[in-house]
Amino acid sequence: MKTRSQLYVPANNEKMVINSLSLNADIIIYDLEDAVPDDKKDSARSYILEFLKTNIIKKAVAIRINSMETPYFYNDITSLLKTDAKIDYIMIPKACTGIKHIYRLLGIPLIPLIETAEGFTKINDIAHEDGVSMISWAAADFSLSVSGNIDGYAQNTYIATAVAVAARSAGILPIDKVYFDLNNINGFRDEAVRSKNLGFAGKQVIHPTQIDIANSVYAPSEEEINWAKMVIEEYNKSASQGRGALRIDGRLIDSVHIRMARNILDQADMDH
């Protein structure tokens, strides 16, 4: 399953929900939490579940439910238990340990969001819980949780690295946070490139203009694909002569580079 771009769509906005099916995002996240006012929670939930049940959905779909600390969480879970709508993932805001029970109840893979100080201190436990398939984070809620400033956490490499390492150590995919400045496309691209270099497999997006950039950044570039093909070809030649490590353009290439090259080619095959 592709995970390059994951678009948030307010579950109570009928026009945006309908338009989302024609967009090129890999995953659509229908949001029942922050995007929906408290007095619209019930109607938004009913609408989106009926929409997913009665329409042909050809792309991956996630539902971001309300956090476990809110009075809306119970109704979200009971409604999901009753529906036969197409839902591929459940996104858990302000995640902490114990979310495996949601997976065991619903049988739908989970995407926890690290948004609190408590969740961050337990990130490795969360990543290893049953049913967790991806993990992401959010700078705004996290900065609020620690009484910090959002600008101080939006570019925080320490937090991002911890998310990527926890995810990869658990054998799941790390997905980078949203980028709020819709007028700064270059800033979005730069942040996506940085997170890809840290090991992230995709990015949450909040506007259609960000989708194609995310899809491009998180897919292997032509340069990466050419490098991978060359490494595999040269390695096979070297291995046939009984040698392991080799030099390409003055750089040492060994088994870890071979695995990286194979990962690139596997990703390229999936994206095409």
mmCIF file of C-alpha atoms in Angstrom:
data_model
loop_
_atom_site.group_PDB
_atom_site.id
_atom_site.type_symbol
_atom_site.label_atom_id
_atom_site.label_comp_id
_atom_site.label_asym_id
_atom_site.label_seq_id
_atom_site.Cartn_x
_atom_site.Cartn_y
_atom_site.Cartn_z
ATOM 1 C CA MET A 1 0.000 0.000 0.000
ATOM 2 C CA LYS A 2 1.321 3.446 -0.929
ATOM 3 C CA THR A 3 1.693 5.874 1.971
ATOM 4 C CA ARG A 4 3.325 8.932 0.361
ATOM 5 C CA SER A 5 0.448 11.382 0.880
ATOM 6 C CA GLN A 6 -2.287 11.170 3.507
ATOM 7 C CA LEU A 7 -4.907 13.903 3.085
ATOM 8 C CA TYR A 8 -7.077 15.161 5.937
ATOM 9 C CA VAL A 9 -10.686 15.847 4.937
ATOM 10 C CA PRO A 10 -13.305 17.212 7.383
ATOM 11 C CA ALA A 11 -15.952 14.523 7.731
ATOM 12 C CA ASN A 12 -18.704 17.128 8.010
ATOM 13 C CA ASN A 13 -17.878 18.921 4.745
ATOM 14 C CA GLU A 14 -19.935 17.183 2.069
ATOM 15 C CA LYS A 15 -18.298 18.999 -0.852
ATOM 16 C CA MET A 16 -14.777 18.202 0.298
ATOM 17 C CA VAL A 17 -15.677 14.585 1.056
ATOM 18 C CA ILE A 18 -17.064 14.069 -2.452
ATOM 19 C CA ASN A 19 -14.106 15.838 -4.096
ATOM 20 C CA SER A 20 -11.620 13.763 -2.107
ATOM 21 C CA LEU A 21 -12.352 10.677 -4.192
ATOM 22 C CA SER A 22 -10.955 12.361 -7.310
ATOM 23 C CA LEU A 23 -7.706 13.499 -5.674
ATOM 24 C CA ASN A 24 -4.369 11.736 -6.032
ATOM 25 C CA ALA A 25 -3.652 11.199 -2.339
ATOM 26 C CA ASP A 26 -2.608 7.681 -1.415
ATOM 27 C CA ILE A 27 -4.760 7.690 1.731
ATOM 28 C CA ILE A 28 -7.751 9.879 2.602
ATOM 29 C CA ILE A 29 -8.184 10.622 6.314
ATOM 30 C CA TYR A 30 -11.768 11.551 7.085
ATOM 31 C CA ASP A 31 -11.484 13.602 10.257
ATOM 32 C CA LEU A 32 -14.007 13.377 13.083
ATOM 33 C CA GLU A 33 -11.742 15.165 15.569
ATOM 34 C CA ASP A 34 -10.231 18.643 15.212
ATOM 35 C CA ALA A 35 -11.958 19.516 11.921
ATOM 36 C CA VAL A 36 -15.473 18.941 13.302
ATOM 37 C CA PRO A 37 -17.176 21.234 15.867
ATOM 38 C CA ASP A 38 -18.514 19.512 18.961
ATOM 39 C CA ASP A 39 -22.141 20.049 17.975
ATOM 40 C CA LYS A 40 -21.524 18.427 14.573
ATOM 41 C CA LYS A 41 -19.763 15.270 15.768
ATOM 42 C CA ASP A 42 -22.774 12.963 15.601
ATOM 43 C CA SER A 43 -23.997 14.143 12.207
ATOM 44 C CA ALA A 44 -20.480 14.049 10.745
ATOM 45 C CA ARG A 45 -19.962 10.498 11.960
ATOM 46 C CA SER A 46 -23.282 9.321 10.522
ATOM 47 C CA TYR A 47 -22.666 11.077 7.220
ATOM 48 C CA ILE A 48 -19.159 9.784 6.569
ATOM 49 C CA LEU A 49 -19.957 6.182 7.488
ATOM 50 C CA GLU A 50 -22.999 6.232 5.195
ATOM 51 C CA PHE A 51 -20.924 7.848 2.443
ATOM 52 C CA LEU A 52 -18.249 5.161 2.674
ATOM 53 C CA LYS A 53 -20.896 2.443 2.734
ATOM 54 C CA THR A 54 -22.802 3.648 -0.318
ATOM 55 C CA ASN A 55 -19.953 4.756 -2.604
ATOM 56 C CA ILE A 56 -17.313 2.785 -4.473
ATOM 57 C CA ILE A 57 -14.044 3.710 -2.784
ATOM 58 C CA LYS A 58 -10.964 2.851 -4.832
ATOM 59 C CA LYS A 59 -8.347 4.309 -2.501
ATOM 60 C CA ALA A 60 -7.263 3.655 1.057
ATOM 61 C CA VAL A 61 -9.431 5.291 3.704
ATOM 62 C CA ALA A 62 -8.692 6.199 7.320
ATOM 63 C CA ILE A 63 -11.010 7.596 9.954
ATOM 64 C CA ARG A 64 -9.524 9.870 12.606
ATOM 65 C CA ILE A 65 -11.699 9.273 15.636
ATOM 66 C CA ASN A 66 -11.883 11.484 18.696
ATOM 67 C CA SER A 67 -9.391 10.933 21.485
ATOM 68 C CA MET A 68 -10.082 8.515 24.303
ATOM 69 C CA GLU A 69 -10.344 11.403 26.797
ATOM 70 C CA THR A 70 -13.386 12.908 25.065
ATOM 71 C CA PRO A 71 -17.067 11.978 25.418
ATOM 72 C CA TYR A 72 -17.201 11.390 21.634
ATOM 73 C CA PHE A 73 -14.798 8.445 21.643
ATOM 74 C CA TYR A 74 -17.395 5.901 22.803
ATOM 75 C CA ASN A 75 -19.882 6.834 20.075
ATOM 76 C CA ASP A 76 -17.115 6.671 17.456
ATOM 77 C CA ILE A 77 -16.178 3.151 18.497
ATOM 78 C CA THR A 78 -19.726 1.831 18.781
ATOM 79 C CA SER A 79 -20.618 3.284 15.372
ATOM 80 C CA LEU A 80 -17.541 1.681 13.798
ATOM 81 C CA LEU A 81 -18.504 -1.647 15.343
ATOM 82 C CA LYS A 82 -21.893 -1.489 13.642
ATOM 83 C CA THR A 83 -20.837 -0.344 10.178
ATOM 84 C CA ASP A 84 -19.751 -2.408 7.198
ATOM 85 C CA ALA A 85 -18.294 0.646 5.454
ATOM 86 C CA LYS A 86 -14.899 0.357 3.759
ATOM 87 C CA ILE A 87 -12.322 1.556 6.325
ATOM 88 C CA ASP A 88 -8.661 0.616 6.032
ATOM 89 C CA TYR A 89 -7.204 2.420 9.052
ATOM 90 C CA ILE A 90 -8.265 4.018 12.316
ATOM 91 C CA MET A 91 -6.217 7.049 13.326
ATOM 92 C CA ILE A 92 -5.849 7.519 17.078
ATOM 93 C CA PRO A 93 -5.220 11.127 18.195
ATOM 94 C CA LYS A 94 -3.217 11.842 21.362
ATOM 95 C CA ALA A 95 -2.280 8.174 21.466
ATOM 96 C CA CYS A 96 -0.843 6.470 24.503
ATOM 97 C CA THR A 97 -0.517 2.817 25.498
ATOM 98 C CA GLY A 98 -3.558 0.539 25.523
ATOM 99 C CA ILE A 99 -4.724 1.254 21.981
ATOM 100 C CA LYS A 100 -4.328 -2.439 21.111
ATOM 101 C CA HIS A 101 -7.797 -2.915 22.602
ATOM 102 C CA ILE A 102 -9.246 -0.734 19.834
ATOM 103 C CA TYR A 103 -7.630 -2.978 17.235
ATOM 104 C CA ARG A 104 -8.811 -6.144 18.937
ATOM 105 C CA LEU A 105 -12.336 -4.749 19.070
ATOM 106 C CA LEU A 106 -12.554 -3.405 15.506
ATOM 107 C CA GLY A 107 -9.973 -5.514 13.647
ATOM 108 C CA ILE A 108 -8.837 -2.439 11.683
ATOM 109 C CA PRO A 109 -5.135 -1.400 11.542
ATOM 110 C CA LEU A 110 -4.234 1.633 13.636
ATOM 111 C CA ILE A 111 -2.284 4.832 13.005
ATOM 112 C CA PRO A 112 -1.508 6.427 16.390
ATOM 113 C CA LEU A 113 -0.593 10.108 16.555
ATOM 114 C CA ILE A 114 2.093 11.161 19.034
ATOM 115 C CA GLU A 115 0.714 14.480 20.278
ATOM 116 C CA THR A 116 1.427 14.569 24.011
ATOM 117 C CA ALA A 117 4.393 14.417 26.344
ATOM 118 C CA GLU A 118 3.058 11.174 27.831
ATOM 119 C CA GLY A 119 2.630 9.598 24.408
ATOM 120 C CA PHE A 120 6.153 10.580 23.416
ATOM 121 C CA THR A 121 7.687 9.000 26.506
ATOM 122 C CA LYS A 122 5.911 5.744 25.599
ATOM 123 C CA ILE A 123 6.422 5.913 21.846
ATOM 124 C CA ASN A 124 8.285 2.608 21.594
ATOM 125 C CA ASP A 125 5.545 0.771 23.493
ATOM 126 C CA ILE A 126 2.899 2.360 21.284
ATOM 127 C CA ALA A 127 4.738 1.421 18.085
ATOM 128 C CA HIS A 128 4.926 -2.228 19.188
ATOM 129 C CA GLU A 129 1.248 -2.570 20.164
ATOM 130 C CA ASP A 130 -0.961 -5.047 18.314
ATOM 131 C CA GLY A 131 -2.560 -3.634 15.183
ATOM 132 C CA VAL A 132 -0.355 -0.571 14.761
ATOM 133 C CA SER A 133 0.715 -0.285 11.113
ATOM 134 C CA MET A 134 1.970 3.322 10.945
ATOM 135 C CA ILE A 135 2.781 6.069 13.410
ATOM 136 C CA SER A 136 2.799 9.837 13.042
ATOM 137 C CA TRP A 137 3.044 12.975 15.165
ATOM 138 C CA ALA A 138 1.770 16.538 15.425
ATOM 139 C CA ALA A 139 3.711 19.639 16.391
ATOM 140 C CA ALA A 140 0.808 21.868 17.479
ATOM 141 C CA ASP A 141 -0.771 19.567 20.046
ATOM 142 C CA PHE A 142 2.636 18.394 21.214
ATOM 143 C CA SER A 143 3.861 21.931 21.854
ATOM 144 C CA LEU A 144 0.649 22.612 23.787
ATOM 145 C CA SER A 145 1.196 19.461 25.841
ATOM 146 C CA VAL A 146 4.663 20.586 26.962
ATOM 147 C CA SER A 147 3.740 24.307 27.267
ATOM 148 C CA GLY A 148 6.085 25.076 24.403
ATOM 149 C CA ASN A 149 5.847 27.066 21.209
ATOM 150 C CA ILE A 150 4.752 25.450 17.946
ATOM 151 C CA ASP A 151 7.667 27.033 16.084
ATOM 152 C CA GLY A 152 10.020 25.334 18.500
ATOM 153 C CA TYR A 153 8.642 21.902 17.656
ATOM 154 C CA ALA A 154 7.643 22.226 14.001
ATOM 155 C CA GLN A 155 11.259 21.714 12.905
ATOM 156 C CA ASN A 156 12.331 19.586 15.875
ATOM 157 C CA THR A 157 14.671 16.940 14.492
ATOM 158 C CA TYR A 158 14.848 15.131 17.842
ATOM 159 C CA ILE A 159 11.110 14.423 17.914
ATOM 160 C CA ALA A 160 11.003 13.462 14.248
ATOM 161 C CA THR A 161 13.982 11.120 14.597
ATOM 162 C CA ALA A 162 12.429 9.448 17.637
ATOM 163 C CA VAL A 163 9.217 8.799 15.697
ATOM 164 C CA ALA A 164 11.113 7.352 12.730
ATOM 165 C CA VAL A 165 13.343 5.150 14.902
ATOM 166 C CA ALA A 166 10.439 3.851 17.013
ATOM 167 C CA ALA A 167 8.446 2.987 13.910
ATOM 168 C CA ARG A 168 11.266 1.264 12.055
ATOM 169 C CA SER A 169 12.307 -0.683 15.160
ATOM 170 C CA ALA A 170 8.752 -2.033 15.356
ATOM 171 C CA GLY A 171 8.655 -2.882 11.649
ATOM 172 C CA ILE A 172 6.013 -0.267 10.861
ATOM 173 C CA LEU A 173 6.023 2.923 8.781
ATOM 174 C CA PRO A 174 6.687 6.439 10.112
ATOM 175 C CA ILE A 175 4.570 9.191 8.550
ATOM 176 C CA ASP A 176 5.572 12.840 8.928
ATOM 177 C CA LYS A 177 3.355 15.550 10.402
ATOM 178 C CA VAL A 178 1.341 18.194 8.556
ATOM 179 C CA TYR A 179 2.825 21.458 7.279
ATOM 180 C CA PHE A 180 0.496 24.376 8.003
ATOM 181 C CA ASP A 181 1.796 27.180 5.760
ATOM 182 C CA LEU A 182 -0.228 26.595 2.595
ATOM 183 C CA ASN A 183 1.424 29.539 0.828
ATOM 184 C CA ASN A 184 4.935 28.130 1.243
ATOM 185 C CA ILE A 185 5.139 25.243 -1.208
ATOM 186 C CA ASN A 186 8.941 25.281 -1.162
ATOM 187 C CA GLY A 187 8.889 25.060 2.617
ATOM 188 C CA PHE A 188 6.587 22.047 2.410
ATOM 189 C CA ARG A 189 8.875 20.362 -0.100
ATOM 190 C CA ASP A 190 11.979 21.047 1.997
ATOM 191 C CA GLU A 191 10.347 19.594 5.113
ATOM 192 C CA ALA A 192 9.234 16.522 3.173
ATOM 193 C CA VAL A 193 12.758 15.971 1.848
ATOM 194 C CA ARG A 194 14.215 16.279 5.363
ATOM 195 C CA SER A 195 11.780 13.767 6.771
ATOM 196 C CA LYS A 196 12.384 11.344 3.912
ATOM 197 C CA ASN A 197 16.089 11.557 4.686
ATOM 198 C CA LEU A 198 15.248 10.614 8.294
ATOM 199 C CA GLY A 199 13.387 7.509 7.111
ATOM 200 C CA PHE A 200 9.768 8.677 6.877
ATOM 201 C CA ALA A 201 7.584 6.891 4.318
ATOM 202 C CA GLY A 202 5.101 9.675 3.668
ATOM 203 C CA LYS A 203 3.515 12.868 4.928
ATOM 204 C CA GLN A 204 0.147 13.981 6.176
ATOM 205 C CA VAL A 205 -1.209 16.796 4.023
ATOM 206 C CA ILE A 206 -3.985 19.326 4.546
ATOM 207 C CA HIS A 207 -4.491 20.753 1.053
ATOM 208 C CA PRO A 208 -4.644 19.271 -2.458
ATOM 209 C CA THR A 209 -1.693 21.455 -3.569
ATOM 210 C CA GLN A 210 0.561 19.442 -1.250
ATOM 211 C CA ILE A 211 -0.390 16.013 -2.619
ATOM 212 C CA ASP A 212 1.684 15.799 -5.793
ATOM 213 C CA ILE A 213 4.742 17.186 -4.023
ATOM 214 C CA ALA A 214 4.500 14.539 -1.311
ATOM 215 C CA ASN A 215 3.960 11.814 -3.905
ATOM 216 C CA SER A 216 7.054 12.965 -5.768
ATOM 217 C CA VAL A 217 9.322 13.395 -2.740
ATOM 218 C CA TYR A 218 8.547 10.075 -1.071
ATOM 219 C CA ALA A 219 8.776 8.071 -4.287
ATOM 220 C CA PRO A 220 12.297 7.059 -5.380
ATOM 221 C CA SER A 221 13.791 9.661 -7.715
ATOM 222 C CA GLU A 222 15.187 8.762 -11.132
ATOM 223 C CA GLU A 223 18.667 9.390 -9.733
ATOM 224 C CA GLU A 224 18.029 7.012 -6.810
ATOM 225 C CA ILE A 225 16.646 4.328 -9.139
ATOM 226 C CA ASN A 226 19.630 4.596 -11.495
ATOM 227 C CA TRP A 227 22.018 4.382 -8.539
ATOM 228 C CA ALA A 228 20.233 1.315 -7.186
ATOM 229 C CA LYS A 229 20.296 -0.463 -10.556
ATOM 230 C CA MET A 230 24.005 0.282 -10.958
ATOM 231 C CA VAL A 231 24.817 -0.953 -7.453
ATOM 232 C CA ILE A 232 22.925 -4.216 -7.958
ATOM 233 C CA GLU A 233 24.541 -4.788 -11.354
ATOM 234 C CA GLU A 234 28.066 -4.092 -10.101
ATOM 235 C CA TYR A 235 27.505 -6.152 -6.970
ATOM 236 C CA ASN A 236 26.355 -9.141 -8.999
ATOM 237 C CA LYS A 237 29.473 -8.883 -11.144
ATOM 238 C CA SER A 238 31.663 -8.655 -8.045
ATOM 239 C CA ALA A 239 29.902 -11.536 -6.316
ATOM 240 C CA SER A 240 30.377 -13.772 -9.362
ATOM 241 C CA GLN A 241 34.109 -13.222 -8.920
ATOM 242 C CA GLY A 242 33.990 -14.175 -5.246
ATOM 243 C CA ARG A 243 34.237 -10.612 -3.920
ATOM 244 C CA GLY A 244 31.823 -8.899 -1.518
ATOM 245 C CA ALA A 245 32.559 -5.210 -1.004
ATOM 246 C CA LEU A 246 33.389 -3.064 -4.032
ATOM 247 C CA ARG A 247 34.063 0.559 -4.991
ATOM 248 C CA ILE A 248 31.807 2.658 -7.191
ATOM 249 C CA ASP A 249 32.906 6.203 -8.046
ATOM 250 C CA GLY A 250 35.411 6.043 -5.207
ATOM 251 C CA ARG A 251 32.826 5.010 -2.600
ATOM 252 C CA LEU A 252 32.843 1.721 -0.713
ATOM 253 C CA ILE A 253 29.748 -0.378 -1.411
ATOM 254 C CA ASP A 254 28.942 -3.303 0.866
ATOM 255 C CA SER A 255 25.961 -5.399 1.958
ATOM 256 C CA VAL A 256 24.045 -2.541 3.599
ATOM 257 C CA HIS A 257 24.150 -0.552 0.347
ATOM 258 C CA ILE A 258 22.863 -3.597 -1.515
ATOM 259 C CA ARG A 259 19.877 -3.790 0.830
ATOM 260 C CA MET A 260 19.245 -0.068 0.405
ATOM 261 C CA ALA A 261 19.368 -0.464 -3.391
ATOM 262 C CA ARG A 262 16.883 -3.333 -3.275
ATOM 263 C CA ASN A 263 14.540 -1.318 -1.051
ATOM 264 C CA ILE A 264 14.632 1.557 -3.565
ATOM 265 C CA LEU A 265 13.813 -0.735 -6.479
ATOM 266 C CA ASP A 266 11.024 -2.433 -4.496
ATOM 267 C CA GLN A 267 9.521 0.977 -3.709
ATOM 268 C CA ALA A 268 9.838 2.061 -7.326
ATOM 269 C CA ASP A 269 7.983 -1.056 -8.480
ATOM 270 C CA MET A 270 5.162 -0.358 -6.030
ATOM 271 C CA ASP A 271 4.851 3.307 -7.029
ATOM 272 C CA HIS A 272 4.585 2.401 -10.696
#
